[in-house]
CSV table of C-alpha atoms in Angstrom, one decimal:
chain,number,residue,atom,x,y,z
A,2,MET,CA,195.4,117.1,119.7
A,3,LYS,CA,195.4,120.8,120.1
A,4,ASN,CA,192.4,122.5,121.6
A,5,GLU,CA,192.3,125.1,118.8
A,6,VAL,CA,190.7,122.4,116.5
A,7,LEU,CA,187.6,122.5,118.6
A,8,TYR,CA,187.0,126.0,117.0
A,9,SER,CA,186.0,124.0,113.9
A,10,PHE,CA,182.6,123.3,115.5
A,11,THR,CA,179.9,125.6,114.3
A,12,TYR,CA,177.5,127.4,116.6
A,13,GLY,CA,174.9,130.1,116.9
A,14,MET,CA,174.5,132.8,119.5
A,15,TYR,CA,171.6,132.5,121.9
A,16,ALA,CA,170.2,134.2,125.0
A,17,VAL,CA,169.0,131.9,127.7
A,18,GLY,CA,166.2,133.5,129.8
A,19,VAL,CA,165.6,132.3,133.3
A,20,THR,CA,164.1,133.3,136.7
A,21,ASP,CA,165.0,132.6,140.3
A,22,GLY,CA,161.3,132.8,141.2
A,23,LYS,CA,161.5,136.5,141.9
A,24,GLN,CA,163.6,138.2,139.3
A,25,PRO,CA,164.3,137.4,135.6
A,26,SER,CA,167.8,137.0,134.3
A,27,ALA,CA,169.5,135.8,131.2
A,28,CYS,CA,172.9,134.6,129.9
A,29,ILE,CA,174.6,134.0,126.5
A,30,VAL,CA,175.2,130.5,125.3
A,31,ASN,CA,176.3,129.0,121.9
A,32,THR,CA,175.6,125.3,122.6
A,33,VAL,CA,171.8,125.1,121.8
A,34,THR,CA,171.1,122.1,119.5
A,35,GLN,CA,167.9,120.5,118.4
A,36,ALA,CA,167.8,116.9,119.7
A,37,ALA,CA,164.5,115.6,118.3
A,38,GLY,CA,161.7,116.8,116.0
A,39,GLN,CA,158.7,114.8,117.4
A,40,PRO,CA,158.2,116.4,119.8
A,41,ASN,CA,160.7,119.2,119.3
A,42,MET,CA,163.5,119.0,121.8
A,43,LEU,CA,166.8,120.8,122.4
A,44,THR,CA,169.9,120.5,124.4
A,45,VAL,CA,172.0,123.2,126.1
A,46,SER,CA,175.2,123.0,128.1
A,47,ILE,CA,175.4,125.3,131.1
A,48,ASN,CA,178.3,125.7,133.7
A,49,ARG,CA,177.1,124.8,137.1
A,50,LYS,CA,178.9,128.0,138.5
A,51,ASN,CA,176.5,130.1,136.5
A,52,TYR,CA,173.6,131.8,138.1
A,53,SER,CA,171.4,130.7,135.2
A,54,TYR,CA,172.2,127.1,136.1
A,55,ALA,CA,170.8,127.6,139.6
A,56,CYS,CA,167.7,129.1,138.2
A,57,ILE,CA,167.1,126.3,135.7
A,58,HIS,CA,167.9,123.7,138.2
A,59,ARG,CA,165.2,125.2,140.5
A,60,THR,CA,162.4,126.0,138.1
A,61,GLY,CA,163.0,123.5,135.2
A,62,LEU,CA,162.0,126.3,132.8
A,63,PHE,CA,164.0,128.5,130.5
A,64,THR,CA,163.7,130.3,127.2
A,65,VAL,CA,166.0,130.5,124.2
A,66,SER,CA,166.1,133.8,122.2
A,67,VAL,CA,168.0,133.4,118.9
A,68,LEU,CA,170.3,136.5,118.5
A,69,SER,CA,170.5,138.1,115.0
A,70,GLU,CA,173.5,139.7,113.4
A,71,ASP,CA,171.9,143.0,114.5
A,72,THR,CA,172.2,142.3,118.2
A,73,SER,CA,174.8,144.7,119.5
A,74,GLY,CA,177.9,143.6,121.3
A,75,ALA,CA,176.8,145.7,124.3
A,76,VAL,CA,173.8,143.5,124.7
A,77,ILE,CA,176.0,140.3,124.5
A,78,GLY,CA,178.4,141.9,126.9
A,79,ALA,CA,175.7,142.7,129.4
A,80,LEU,CA,174.2,139.3,129.4
A,81,GLY,CA,177.4,137.3,128.7
A,82,PHE,CA,180.2,138.7,130.9
A,83,GLN,CA,178.5,139.6,134.1
A,84,SER,CA,176.9,137.3,136.7
A,85,GLY,CA,173.1,137.4,137.5
A,86,ARG,CA,174.3,137.2,141.1
A,87,ALA,CA,175.9,140.7,140.8
A,88,GLY,CA,172.6,142.5,140.0
A,89,ASN,CA,169.9,142.8,137.4
A,90,LYS,CA,171.5,142.0,134.0
A,91,LEU,CA,168.3,142.9,132.2
A,92,GLU,CA,168.2,146.5,133.6
A,93,ASN,CA,169.2,148.1,130.2
A,94,ILE,CA,167.9,145.3,128.0
A,95,ARG,CA,164.5,145.2,126.2
A,96,TYR,CA,162.7,141.9,127.0
A,97,LYS,CA,159.2,140.5,127.3
A,98,MET,CA,158.0,138.4,130.3
A,99,LEU,CA,156.1,135.3,129.3
A,100,GLN,CA,153.1,134.2,131.4
A,101,GLU,CA,155.3,131.3,132.7
A,102,GLY,CA,157.6,134.0,134.4
A,103,VAL,CA,160.6,133.6,132.2
A,104,PRO,CA,161.9,136.5,130.0
A,105,VAL,CA,162.6,136.5,126.2
A,106,ILE,CA,165.1,138.9,124.8
A,107,LYS,CA,163.7,141.5,122.3
A,108,GLU,CA,167.1,143.1,121.4
A,109,ASN,CA,167.1,142.2,117.6
A,110,SER,CA,166.4,138.6,118.4
A,111,CYS,CA,165.2,136.4,115.5
A,112,CYS,CA,162.7,134.3,117.5
A,113,TRP,CA,162.3,132.7,120.8
A,114,PHE,CA,161.3,129.3,122.4
A,115,LEU,CA,159.9,128.4,125.8
A,116,CYS,CA,161.6,125.2,127.1
A,117,LYS,CA,160.9,122.7,129.9
A,118,VAL,CA,163.6,120.5,131.2
A,119,VAL,CA,162.9,116.7,130.8
A,120,ASP,CA,166.3,115.3,131.5
A,121,LYS,CA,169.9,116.2,132.1
A,122,MET,CA,173.5,114.8,132.0
A,123,GLU,CA,176.5,115.9,134.1
A,124,THR,CA,180.0,116.6,133.0
A,125,PRO,CA,182.7,117.6,135.5
A,126,THR,CA,181.9,121.3,135.0
A,127,HIS,CA,178.7,121.7,132.9
A,128,THR,CA,175.2,120.2,132.9
A,129,VAL,CA,173.6,119.3,129.6
A,130,PHE,CA,169.9,119.9,129.8
A,131,LEU,CA,167.4,118.2,127.5
A,132,ALA,CA,164.2,120.2,127.2
A,133,GLU,CA,161.0,120.0,125.3
A,134,ILE,CA,160.1,123.1,123.4
A,135,LEU,CA,156.6,124.0,124.7
A,136,ALA,CA,156.0,127.1,122.5
A,137,GLY,CA,157.8,129.5,120.4
A,138,SER,CA,157.6,132.3,117.7
A,139,ASP,CA,155.5,131.9,114.6
A,140,ARG,CA,158.2,133.7,112.4
A,141,MET,CA,161.8,134.5,112.2
A,142,VAL,CA,163.0,138.1,111.8
A,143,GLY,CA,166.6,138.9,110.7
A,144,LYS,CA,169.5,136.7,110.1
A,145,PRO,CA,170.8,134.5,113.0
A,146,MET,CA,174.1,135.4,114.4
A,147,THR,CA,176.7,132.7,114.2
A,148,TYR,CA,179.5,132.3,116.7
A,149,ALA,CA,181.9,132.9,113.9
A,150,TYR,CA,180.2,136.2,113.0
A,151,TYR,CA,180.4,137.2,116.7
A,152,HIS,CA,184.1,136.2,116.7
A,153,GLN,CA,185.1,137.7,113.4
A,154,VAL,CA,182.9,140.8,113.0
A,155,ILE,CA,182.0,141.8,116.6
A,156,LYS,CA,185.4,140.3,117.7
A,157,GLY,CA,184.0,138.8,120.8
A,158,SER,CA,185.3,135.8,122.7
A,159,ALA,CA,183.8,133.1,124.9
A,160,PRO,CA,183.2,133.9,128.6
A,161,LYS,CA,185.3,131.8,131.0
A,162,ASN,CA,182.3,129.7,132.0
A,163,ALA,CA,181.3,128.6,128.4
A,164,PRO,CA,182.0,125.0,127.4
A,165,THR,CA,183.8,126.3,124.4
A,166,TYR,CA,186.1,128.6,126.4
A,167,GLN,CA,189.8,128.0,125.8
A,168,LYS,CA,192.6,129.9,127.4
A,169,PRO,CA,193.9,132.4,124.9
A,170,THR,CA,197.3,131.5,123.4
A,171,PRO,CA,199.5,134.6,123.4
A,172,ASP,CA,200.5,135.3,119.7
A,173,LEU,CA,202.2,138.5,120.0
A,174,ALA,CA,204.9,138.2,117.3
A,175,GLY,CA,203.3,140.9,115.1
A,176,ASN,CA,202.1,143.1,118.1
A,177,ASP,CA,203.3,146.7,117.6
A,178,GLY,CA,202.5,147.6,121.2
A,179,GLU,CA,199.4,149.6,120.1
A,180,SER,CA,196.9,146.8,120.9
A,181,PHE,CA,194.9,147.0,124.1
A,182,ILE,CA,192.9,144.0,125.5
A,183,CYS,CA,189.8,144.2,127.7
A,184,ARG,CA,190.4,142.2,130.8
A,185,ILE,CA,186.8,141.3,131.1
A,186,CYS,CA,185.9,139.8,127.8
A,187,ARG,CA,189.3,139.7,125.9
A,188,TYR,CA,188.2,142.0,123.1
A,189,VAL,CA,191.2,143.5,121.5
A,190,TYR,CA,191.2,147.1,120.5
A,191,GLU,CA,193.8,147.7,117.6
A,192,ASP,CA,192.5,150.6,115.6
A,193,GLN,CA,195.2,151.9,113.4
A,194,ILE,CA,193.8,155.4,113.0
A,195,VAL,CA,192.6,156.3,116.5
A,196,PRO,CA,195.2,155.2,119.1
A,197,PHE,CA,193.7,153.7,122.3
A,198,GLU,CA,195.0,156.6,124.4
A,199,GLU,CA,193.0,159.1,122.4
A,200,LEU,CA,189.7,157.5,122.9
A,201,PRO,CA,187.3,159.6,125.0
A,202,ASP,CA,187.2,158.8,128.8
A,203,ASP,CA,183.6,157.6,128.5
A,204,TRP,CA,184.4,155.1,125.7
A,205,VAL,CA,183.4,151.6,126.7
A,206,CYS,CA,184.3,148.1,125.4
A,207,PRO,CA,182.0,147.5,122.4
A,208,VAL,CA,181.5,143.9,123.4
A,209,CYS,CA,181.0,143.8,127.2
A,210,GLY,CA,180.5,147.5,128.1
A,211,ALA,CA,183.5,147.6,130.5
A,212,PRO,CA,185.0,151.1,130.9
A,213,LYS,CA,188.3,152.2,129.3
A,214,SER,CA,190.1,151.6,132.5
A,215,ALA,CA,189.4,147.8,132.2
A,216,PHE,CA,191.8,147.6,129.2
A,217,GLN,CA,195.5,146.8,129.3
A,218,ARG,CA,198.2,147.1,126.7
A,219,GLN,CA,199.1,143.7,125.1
A,220,LEU,CA,202.7,142.9,125.9
A,221,ARG,CA,205.2,142.3,123.1
A,222,ALA,CA,206.5,138.8,122.5
A,223,LYS,CA,209.9,138.3,124.1
B,29,MET,CA,154.9,128.1,116.9
B,30,LYS,CA,155.9,127.2,113.3
B,31,ASN,CA,158.5,124.5,112.8
B,32,GLU,CA,160.4,126.6,110.3
B,33,VAL,CA,161.7,128.9,113.2
B,34,LEU,CA,163.9,125.9,114.3
B,35,TYR,CA,165.9,126.7,111.1
B,36,SER,CA,167.3,129.6,113.0
B,37,PHE,CA,169.6,127.4,114.9
B,38,THR,CA,173.1,127.2,113.5
B,39,TYR,CA,174.9,124.0,112.8
B,40,GLY,CA,178.0,122.6,111.2
B,41,MET,CA,178.3,119.5,109.1
B,42,TYR,CA,180.0,116.4,110.4
B,43,ALA,CA,180.6,112.7,109.5
B,44,VAL,CA,180.3,110.3,112.4
B,45,GLY,CA,182.5,107.3,111.9
B,46,VAL,CA,181.5,103.9,113.5
B,47,THR,CA,182.1,100.2,113.4
B,48,ASP,CA,179.8,97.2,113.9
B,49,GLY,CA,182.9,95.2,115.0
B,50,LYS,CA,183.6,94.0,111.6
B,51,GLN,CA,183.1,96.7,109.0
B,52,PRO,CA,183.5,100.6,109.3
B,53,SER,CA,180.7,102.8,108.4
B,54,ALA,CA,179.7,106.6,108.7
B,55,CYS,CA,176.7,108.9,108.7
B,56,ILE,CA,176.2,112.7,108.3
B,57,VAL,CA,175.1,114.6,111.4
B,58,ASN,CA,174.7,118.4,112.1
B,59,THR,CA,174.1,118.1,115.9
B,60,VAL,CA,177.7,117.9,117.2
B,61,THR,CA,178.3,120.3,120.1
B,62,GLN,CA,181.0,120.8,122.7
B,63,ALA,CA,179.6,120.2,126.1
B,64,ALA,CA,182.6,120.7,128.4
B,65,GLY,CA,186.3,121.8,128.2
B,66,GLN,CA,187.9,120.1,131.0
B,67,PRO,CA,188.0,117.4,129.8
B,68,ASN,CA,186.8,118.0,126.4
B,69,MET,CA,183.5,116.5,125.8
B,70,LEU,CA,180.8,116.7,123.1
B,71,THR,CA,177.2,115.7,122.5
B,72,VAL,CA,175.6,114.3,119.4
B,73,SER,CA,172.0,113.3,118.7
B,74,ILE,CA,171.4,110.2,116.6
B,75,ASN,CA,168.2,108.5,115.5
B,76,ARG,CA,167.8,105.0,116.9
B,77,LYS,CA,166.6,103.7,113.5
B,78,ASN,CA,170.1,104.5,112.2
B,79,TYR,CA,172.7,101.9,111.6
B,80,SER,CA,175.2,104.2,113.2
B,81,TYR,CA,173.1,104.2,116.4
B,82,ALA,CA,173.3,100.4,116.7
B,83,CYS,CA,177.1,100.6,116.2
B,84,ILE,CA,177.7,103.3,118.8
B,85,HIS,CA,175.3,101.6,121.3
B,86,ARG,CA,177.3,98.3,120.8
B,87,THR,CA,180.9,99.7,120.9
B,88,GLY,CA,180.7,103.0,122.8
B,89,LEU,CA,183.2,104.5,120.3
B,90,PHE,CA,182.8,106.8,117.4
B,91,THR,CA,184.7,109.5,115.5
B,92,VAL,CA,183.7,113.0,114.4
B,93,SER,CA,185.1,114.3,111.1
B,94,VAL,CA,184.5,118.1,110.6
B,95,LEU,CA,183.5,118.5,106.9
B,96,SER,CA,185.0,121.5,105.0
B,97,GLU,CA,183.3,123.7,102.4
B,98,ASP,CA,185.3,121.6,99.8
B,99,THR,CA,183.6,118.4,100.8
B,100,SER,CA,181.5,117.4,97.7
B,101,GLY,CA,177.7,116.9,97.8
B,102,ALA,CA,178.4,113.3,96.5
B,103,VAL,CA,180.3,112.4,99.6
B,104,ILE,CA,177.5,113.9,101.8
B,105,GLY,CA,174.9,112.0,99.7
B,106,ALA,CA,176.7,108.7,100.0
B,107,LEU,CA,177.1,108.9,103.7
B,108,GLY,CA,173.9,110.8,104.6
B,109,PHE,CA,171.1,109.4,102.5
B,110,GLN,CA,171.8,105.7,102.4
B,111,SER,CA,171.7,103.2,105.3
B,112,GLY,CA,174.8,101.3,106.5
B,113,ARG,CA,172.6,98.3,106.6
B,114,ALA,CA,172.2,98.4,102.8
B,115,GLY,CA,175.9,97.9,102.1
B,116,ASN,CA,179.4,99.5,102.5
B,117,LYS,CA,178.8,103.2,102.5
B,118,LEU,CA,182.6,103.8,102.5
B,119,GLU,CA,183.2,101.9,99.3
B,120,ASN,CA,184.0,105.0,97.3
B,121,ILE,CA,185.0,107.3,100.1
B,122,ARG,CA,188.6,108.1,101.2
B,123,TYR,CA,189.0,107.3,105.0
B,124,LYS,CA,191.6,106.3,107.5
B,125,MET,CA,191.1,103.6,110.0
B,126,LEU,CA,192.2,104.5,113.5
B,127,GLN,CA,193.9,101.8,115.6
B,128,GLU,CA,190.7,101.7,117.7
B,129,GLY,CA,188.8,100.3,114.7
B,130,VAL,CA,186.7,103.3,113.8
B,131,PRO,CA,187.2,105.3,110.6
B,132,VAL,CA,187.7,109.0,110.1
B,133,ILE,CA,186.8,110.7,106.8
B,134,LYS,CA,189.5,112.2,104.6
B,135,GLU,CA,187.3,113.7,101.9
B,136,ASN,CA,188.2,117.3,102.5
B,137,SER,CA,187.5,117.1,106.2
B,138,CYS,CA,189.0,119.9,108.4
B,139,CYS,CA,190.0,117.7,111.4
B,140,TRP,CA,188.8,114.7,113.4
B,141,PHE,CA,188.1,113.6,116.9
B,142,LEU,CA,188.0,110.2,118.5
B,143,CYS,CA,185.1,109.9,121.1
B,144,LYS,CA,184.2,107.6,123.8
B,145,VAL,CA,180.6,107.5,125.1
B,146,VAL,CA,180.2,108.3,128.9
B,147,ASP,CA,176.5,109.0,129.2
B,148,LYS,CA,173.3,109.2,127.1
B,149,MET,CA,169.7,110.6,127.2
B,150,GLU,CA,166.7,109.3,125.4
B,151,THR,CA,164.2,111.3,123.4
B,152,PRO,CA,161.2,109.5,121.7
B,153,THR,CA,163.1,109.1,118.5
B,154,HIS,CA,166.8,110.1,119.1
B,155,THR,CA,169.6,109.4,121.6
B,156,VAL,CA,171.7,112.1,122.8
B,157,PHE,CA,175.2,110.7,123.4
B,158,LEU,CA,177.7,112.5,125.7
B,159,ALA,CA,181.3,111.5,124.9
B,160,GLU,CA,184.7,112.4,126.0
B,161,ILE,CA,187.1,113.3,123.2
B,162,LEU,CA,190.0,110.9,123.6
B,163,ALA,CA,192.2,112.2,120.7
B,164,GLY,CA,192.0,114.4,117.7
B,165,SER,CA,193.9,116.3,115.0
B,166,ASP,CA,196.7,118.7,115.8
B,167,ARG,CA,195.6,121.2,113.2
B,168,MET,CA,192.6,122.3,111.1
B,169,VAL,CA,192.6,122.3,107.3
B,170,GLY,CA,190.1,124.3,105.2
B,171,LYS,CA,187.0,126.1,106.3
B,172,PRO,CA,184.4,124.2,108.2
B,173,MET,CA,181.1,123.8,106.3
B,174,THR,CA,178.1,125.1,108.0
B,175,TYR,CA,174.7,123.6,107.6
B,176,ALA,CA,173.6,126.9,106.1
B,177,TYR,CA,176.3,126.6,103.5
B,178,TYR,CA,175.2,123.0,102.7
B,179,HIS,CA,171.6,124.2,102.4
B,180,GLN,CA,172.2,127.4,100.4
B,181,VAL,CA,175.3,126.5,98.2
B,182,ILE,CA,175.2,122.8,97.8
B,183,LYS,CA,171.3,122.9,98.1
B,184,GLY,CA,171.1,119.9,100.3
B,185,SER,CA,168.4,119.0,102.8
B,186,ALA,CA,168.3,117.0,106.0
B,187,PRO,CA,167.9,113.2,105.8
B,188,LYS,CA,164.5,112.0,107.2
B,189,ASN,CA,166.3,110.5,110.4
B,190,ALA,CA,168.0,113.8,111.3
B,191,PRO,CA,166.7,115.6,114.5
B,192,THR,CA,166.5,118.8,112.4
B,193,TYR,CA,164.4,117.1,109.6
B,194,GLN,CA,161.0,118.9,108.9
B,195,LYS,CA,158.5,117.7,106.3
B,196,PRO,CA,159.0,120.1,103.3
B,197,THR,CA,156.1,122.6,102.9
B,198,PRO,CA,155.1,122.7,99.2
B,199,ASP,CA,155.6,126.2,98.0
B,200,LEU,CA,154.9,125.9,94.3
B,201,ALA,CA,153.3,129.3,93.6
B,202,GLY,CA,156.3,130.3,91.4
B,203,ASN,CA,156.9,126.9,89.9
B,204,ASP,CA,157.1,127.0,86.2
B,205,GLY,CA,156.9,123.3,85.9
B,206,GLU,CA,160.7,123.0,84.9
B,207,SER,CA,161.8,122.1,88.4
B,208,PHE,CA,162.6,118.4,89.2
B,209,ILE,CA,163.0,117.1,92.8
B,210,CYS,CA,165.2,114.2,93.9
B,211,ARG,CA,163.0,111.8,95.6
B,212,ILE,CA,165.9,110.5,97.7
B,213,CYS,CA,167.3,113.7,99.2
B,214,ARG,CA,164.7,116.4,98.1
B,215,TYR,CA,167.5,118.3,96.0
B,216,VAL,CA,165.7,120.5,93.5
B,217,TYR,CA,167.2,120.9,90.0
B,218,GLU,CA,166.0,124.1,88.5
B,219,ASP,CA,168.7,125.1,85.9
B,220,GLN,CA,167.2,127.7,83.6
B,221,ILE,CA,169.8,127.0,80.8
B,222,VAL,CA,169.9,123.2,80.6
B,223,PRO,CA,166.4,121.7,81.0
B,224,PHE,CA,166.3,118.6,83.1
B,225,GLU,CA,165.2,116.5,80.2
B,226,GLU,CA,168.4,117.4,78.3
B,227,LEU,CA,170.8,116.2,81.0
B,228,PRO,CA,172.8,113.1,80.0
B,229,ASP,CA,171.4,109.8,81.0
B,230,ASP,CA,174.4,109.1,83.4
B,231,TRP,CA,173.8,112.4,85.2
B,232,VAL,CA,173.4,111.9,89.0
B,233,CYS,CA,172.0,113.9,91.8
B,234,PRO,CA,174.9,116.2,92.9
B,235,VAL,CA,173.9,115.8,96.6
B,236,CYS,CA,173.1,112.1,97.1
B,237,GLY,CA,174.3,110.5,93.9
B,238,ALA,CA,170.9,109.2,93.0
B,239,PRO,CA,170.4,108.5,89.2
B,240,LYS,CA,168.4,110.7,86.9
B,241,SER,CA,165.4,108.3,87.2
B,242,ALA,CA,165.0,109.2,90.9
B,243,PHE,CA,163.9,112.7,90.1
B,244,GLN,CA,160.3,113.7,89.5
B,245,ARG,CA,158.8,117.0,88.2
B,246,GLN,CA,157.6,119.3,90.9
B,247,LEU,CA,153.8,119.7,90.5
B,248,ARG,CA,152.4,123.1,90.0
B,249,ALA,CA,150.3,124.7,92.9
B,250,LYS,CA,146.6,124.2,92.3
């Protein structure tokens, strides 16, 4: 079996909102799945190295905000490719604090859910939380972003701690040397009209917001 | 919260292959999710009333076949809207038996995985199985079918035992009396050119394969 076939699974794009008891934070996940309908329950798989895991483990509460196709790559980058341990990930993000102390993301999200952990299962790297949906939006706004849309249109990849992360397989046969890859999120810049070198100095990665200096030229296949 | 907002979650379409020890069977699920990458693990939520649940509970083994957009509604209907207790669901379906005794579906599926249960969690109605992926395809063929595609293009609905099933909300305001609904799978026939009554007697539901007699006229809103 080749790991690439796992890409045939279909996912959405979600922001999981958490709190460490003092400060709210959030991360990006694609593994949210409804597990039951009476009552409404969902599962989500989180890497135990993630700051969000520590928060959920501590409080037993989290939110799920369903991202829409209008959610910018910069928002996904800010929440998905930096650790909550490094600082306030929500600094430049619009969000709403629920009375329960956990944030829901307002950056073009379709709707949100407040979830309470009722059970969990451990894998070697990730914990699968089972949670009851305590409350949520009354209506959906916009079109939910699928992971395929994120991958194909926004050209994003999975963070290294995602359950769906696979080491990229170098396929540089057709590489003309003009492609530059973001070392943070693996976004590839390959604009045929504006060469990477001619981008302004304050240009940032459209997916994760990393500076131009975080990019490196993709090497040719040997 | 309105239950409709749960439709904002994104899913694929999968056939889960099982055996009762004697005869193979399969059902349709949309709740397959990768849970970890080292080793590769997935979760799937199955209603405990389902025959497939009884099989997985007994053998600890199942397969996942990823359906492609070319998989016909009739295949989904045969596997998704009938019980394995009622007879051989695979009678008219192309499949391959793995050495381990579980079937993988060959009806325009993209790829398949052989899975061994390693843990589970209970909800009031469904069991969430955590399984290690023991083996799988080396390559993917075709485009994976999303649940949205199934819903919008094939016009299918969720079986009553699916975790994502919601009771349909009658919205008959614009109903001109010419729509007929399948009582088995809730598929709505609303062809403007060929009235339902003029369909041939051997016409069957394009989603679940039910006969013409299984349809009833949708009532007008009062």
